[in-house]
Amino acid sequence: MDNSDYIALGSAIIALAAFAVAIWQGHIGRQHNILSVKPRFHLDKSYIEGLHYYLESQGLGPGIIAKFTILVNDSEINDPTEDPWPDIFKSIEVEGINYDFHIPSVGSTHTPNTSRQLLSVTYASISTDPKVIELIDNAINFKIDYKSLYENEIFSYKGGEGA
């Protein structure tokens, strides 16, 4: 081998090393991009003038709802399309309340740093038993399955528990 062969071999080795570094940097950049838009949901409750459940998007990126479940004691109501609350309140023997609700639809996107009220329960009259709020709070919970824009992996969040 003469000098030109060594120069060509050295150039090929340097080019392959640069190619490997470029692939590695692309992989690291993609991981960074995925983490920089990762969603995270949280269920917040407020007891001011009734009982209010809020779905908060606290992550860095939008979350896409894959499944929304209302948990009532030991039963589940998955992706309801109609108002499920009259039957739910009847099953847990609650009356004398007013309510307002929102059901996230499958495929809906929730942007970061937003909050959406899932359920708001207030007393219908002064004679409503104050323990009705405690009864609802003990019987009802929510579970949200969601994914990010980048990933097919589904994350789950159940109110009161970590993801």
CSV table of C-alpha atoms in Angstrom, one decimal:
chain,number,residue,atom,x,y,z
A,1,MET,CA,0.0,0.0,0.0
A,2,ASP,CA,1.3,3.4,-0.8
A,3,ASN,CA,0.6,6.7,0.8
A,4,SER,CA,-2.6,7.5,-1.3
A,5,ASP,CA,-4.1,4.2,-0.1
A,6,TYR,CA,-3.5,5.1,3.6
A,7,ILE,CA,-5.0,8.6,3.0
A,8,ALA,CA,-8.1,7.0,1.3
A,9,LEU,CA,-8.5,4.5,4.2
A,10,GLY,CA,-8.1,7.2,6.8
A,11,SER,CA,-10.7,9.4,5.0
A,12,ALA,CA,-13.2,6.4,4.9
A,13,ILE,CA,-12.7,5.8,8.6
A,14,ILE,CA,-13.3,9.5,9.4
A,15,ALA,CA,-16.4,9.5,7.2
A,16,LEU,CA,-17.8,6.4,8.9
A,17,ALA,CA,-17.1,7.9,12.4
A,18,ALA,CA,-18.9,11.2,11.4
A,19,PHE,CA,-21.8,9.2,10.0
A,20,ALA,CA,-22.1,7.2,13.3
A,21,VAL,CA,-22.0,10.5,15.4
A,22,ALA,CA,-24.7,12.0,13.2
A,23,ILE,CA,-27.0,9.0,13.7
A,24,TRP,CA,-26.3,9.1,17.5
A,25,GLN,CA,-27.1,12.9,17.6
A,26,GLY,CA,-30.3,12.3,15.6
A,27,HIS,CA,-31.4,9.7,18.1
A,28,ILE,CA,-30.6,11.9,21.1
A,29,GLY,CA,-32.4,14.8,19.4
A,30,ARG,CA,-35.5,12.7,18.9
A,31,GLN,CA,-35.5,11.6,22.5
A,32,HIS,CA,-35.3,15.2,23.6
A,33,ASN,CA,-38.1,16.2,21.3
A,34,ILE,CA,-40.3,13.4,22.6
A,35,LEU,CA,-39.6,14.4,26.3
A,36,SER,CA,-40.2,18.1,25.5
A,37,VAL,CA,-43.8,17.5,24.5
A,38,LYS,CA,-44.7,14.7,27.0
A,39,PRO,CA,-48.3,15.2,28.4
A,40,ARG,CA,-49.3,14.7,32.0
A,41,PHE,CA,-52.8,14.8,33.4
A,42,HIS,CA,-53.9,15.5,36.9
A,43,LEU,CA,-57.3,15.4,38.6
A,44,ASP,CA,-57.9,18.3,40.9
A,45,LYS,CA,-60.8,18.6,43.3
A,46,SER,CA,-62.4,21.7,44.9
A,47,TYR,CA,-64.8,21.7,47.7
A,48,ILE,CA,-65.7,25.4,47.5
A,49,GLU,CA,-69.5,25.7,47.4
A,50,GLY,CA,-70.0,22.0,46.4
A,51,LEU,CA,-67.7,19.5,44.8
A,52,HIS,CA,-65.8,20.2,41.6
A,53,TYR,CA,-63.5,17.8,39.6
A,54,TYR,CA,-61.1,19.3,37.1
A,55,LEU,CA,-59.0,17.6,34.5
A,56,GLU,CA,-55.7,19.5,34.3
A,57,SER,CA,-53.1,19.1,31.6
A,58,GLN,CA,-49.9,19.8,33.4
A,59,GLY,CA,-47.4,18.3,31.0
A,60,LEU,CA,-45.1,20.0,28.5
A,61,GLY,CA,-47.1,19.0,25.5
A,62,PRO,CA,-50.7,18.2,24.4
A,63,GLY,CA,-52.3,15.0,25.5
A,64,ILE,CA,-54.7,13.0,23.3
A,65,ILE,CA,-57.5,11.2,25.1
A,66,ALA,CA,-57.5,7.5,24.3
A,67,LYS,CA,-60.1,6.4,26.8
A,68,PHE,CA,-62.1,8.2,29.5
A,69,THR,CA,-63.6,6.1,32.4
A,70,ILE,CA,-65.9,7.1,35.2
A,71,LEU,CA,-65.4,4.8,38.2
A,72,VAL,CA,-68.4,4.4,40.5
A,73,ASN,CA,-67.6,2.2,43.5
A,74,ASP,CA,-66.7,-1.1,41.8
A,75,SER,CA,-68.2,-0.4,38.3
A,76,GLU,CA,-66.7,1.4,35.3
A,77,ILE,CA,-68.4,3.5,32.7
A,78,ASN,CA,-66.1,3.7,29.6
A,79,ASP,CA,-66.3,6.5,27.1
A,80,PRO,CA,-69.9,7.6,27.8
A,81,THR,CA,-71.6,9.4,24.9
A,82,GLU,CA,-74.8,10.5,26.8
A,83,ASP,CA,-75.3,12.0,30.3
A,84,PRO,CA,-74.5,9.2,32.7
A,85,TRP,CA,-74.9,11.2,35.9
A,86,PRO,CA,-78.7,10.7,36.7
A,87,ASP,CA,-78.1,6.9,36.7
A,88,ILE,CA,-74.9,7.2,38.7
A,89,PHE,CA,-76.4,9.5,41.3
A,90,LYS,CA,-79.4,7.1,41.6
A,91,SER,CA,-77.1,4.1,42.0
A,92,ILE,CA,-75.3,5.8,44.9
A,93,GLU,CA,-78.6,7.1,46.4
A,94,VAL,CA,-77.8,10.8,46.0
A,95,GLU,CA,-80.6,13.4,45.5
A,96,GLY,CA,-81.1,17.1,46.1
A,97,ILE,CA,-78.2,18.3,44.0
A,98,ASN,CA,-77.6,20.3,40.8
A,99,TYR,CA,-74.7,19.3,38.5
A,100,ASP,CA,-72.9,20.3,35.4
A,101,PHE,CA,-70.4,18.1,33.5
A,102,HIS,CA,-68.1,17.6,30.6
A,103,ILE,CA,-67.0,14.3,29.1
A,104,PRO,CA,-63.8,14.3,27.2
A,105,SER,CA,-64.2,12.6,23.9
A,106,VAL,CA,-61.8,10.0,22.6
A,107,GLY,CA,-59.3,11.6,20.3
A,108,SER,CA,-59.7,15.1,21.8
A,109,THR,CA,-56.5,17.0,22.5
A,110,HIS,CA,-55.9,18.9,25.7
A,111,THR,CA,-53.2,21.5,25.5
A,112,PRO,CA,-50.7,22.1,28.2
A,113,ASN,CA,-51.5,24.3,31.2
A,114,THR,CA,-55.3,24.0,30.7
A,115,SER,CA,-58.0,22.9,33.1
A,116,ARG,CA,-61.4,21.5,32.2
A,117,GLN,CA,-64.2,20.9,34.6
A,118,LEU,CA,-65.4,17.3,34.5
A,119,LEU,CA,-68.1,17.5,37.1
A,120,SER,CA,-69.5,20.2,39.3
A,121,VAL,CA,-72.0,19.3,42.0
A,122,THR,CA,-73.9,21.9,44.1
A,123,TYR,CA,-76.7,21.7,46.6
A,124,ALA,CA,-80.2,22.1,45.1
A,125,SER,CA,-81.5,23.7,48.2
A,126,ILE,CA,-80.6,24.6,51.8
A,127,SER,CA,-82.3,21.4,53.0
A,128,THR,CA,-80.0,19.1,51.1
A,129,ASP,CA,-78.0,16.9,53.4
A,130,PRO,CA,-74.4,18.2,53.6
A,131,LYS,CA,-73.1,14.6,53.6
A,132,VAL,CA,-74.2,14.1,50.0
A,133,ILE,CA,-70.9,15.7,48.8
A,134,GLU,CA,-68.9,13.3,50.9
A,135,LEU,CA,-70.9,10.4,49.6
A,136,ILE,CA,-70.2,11.5,46.0
A,137,ASP,CA,-66.6,12.1,46.7
A,138,ASN,CA,-66.2,8.6,48.2
A,139,ALA,CA,-68.0,6.8,45.3
A,140,ILE,CA,-66.7,8.6,42.2
A,141,ASN,CA,-63.4,8.7,40.5
A,142,PHE,CA,-62.0,9.1,37.0
A,143,LYS,CA,-59.4,7.3,34.9
A,144,ILE,CA,-57.9,8.9,31.8
A,145,ASP,CA,-55.8,6.9,29.3
A,146,TYR,CA,-53.9,9.3,27.0
A,147,LYS,CA,-50.9,9.6,24.6
A,148,SER,CA,-48.7,12.3,23.3
A,149,LEU,CA,-48.4,13.5,19.7
A,150,TYR,CA,-45.1,11.6,19.3
A,151,GLU,CA,-45.7,8.3,20.9
A,152,ASN,CA,-48.1,5.4,20.5
A,153,GLU,CA,-47.5,4.4,24.2
A,154,ILE,CA,-50.7,4.9,26.3
A,155,PHE,CA,-50.3,6.5,29.7
A,156,SER,CA,-52.9,6.2,32.4
A,157,TYR,CA,-53.9,8.5,35.2
A,158,LYS,CA,-56.5,7.6,37.9
A,159,GLY,CA,-57.6,10.4,40.2
A,160,GLY,CA,-55.6,10.4,43.4
A,161,GLU,CA,-52.9,8.1,42.0
A,162,GLY,CA,-49.7,8.7,40.1
A,163,ALA,CA,-49.4,8.0,36.4
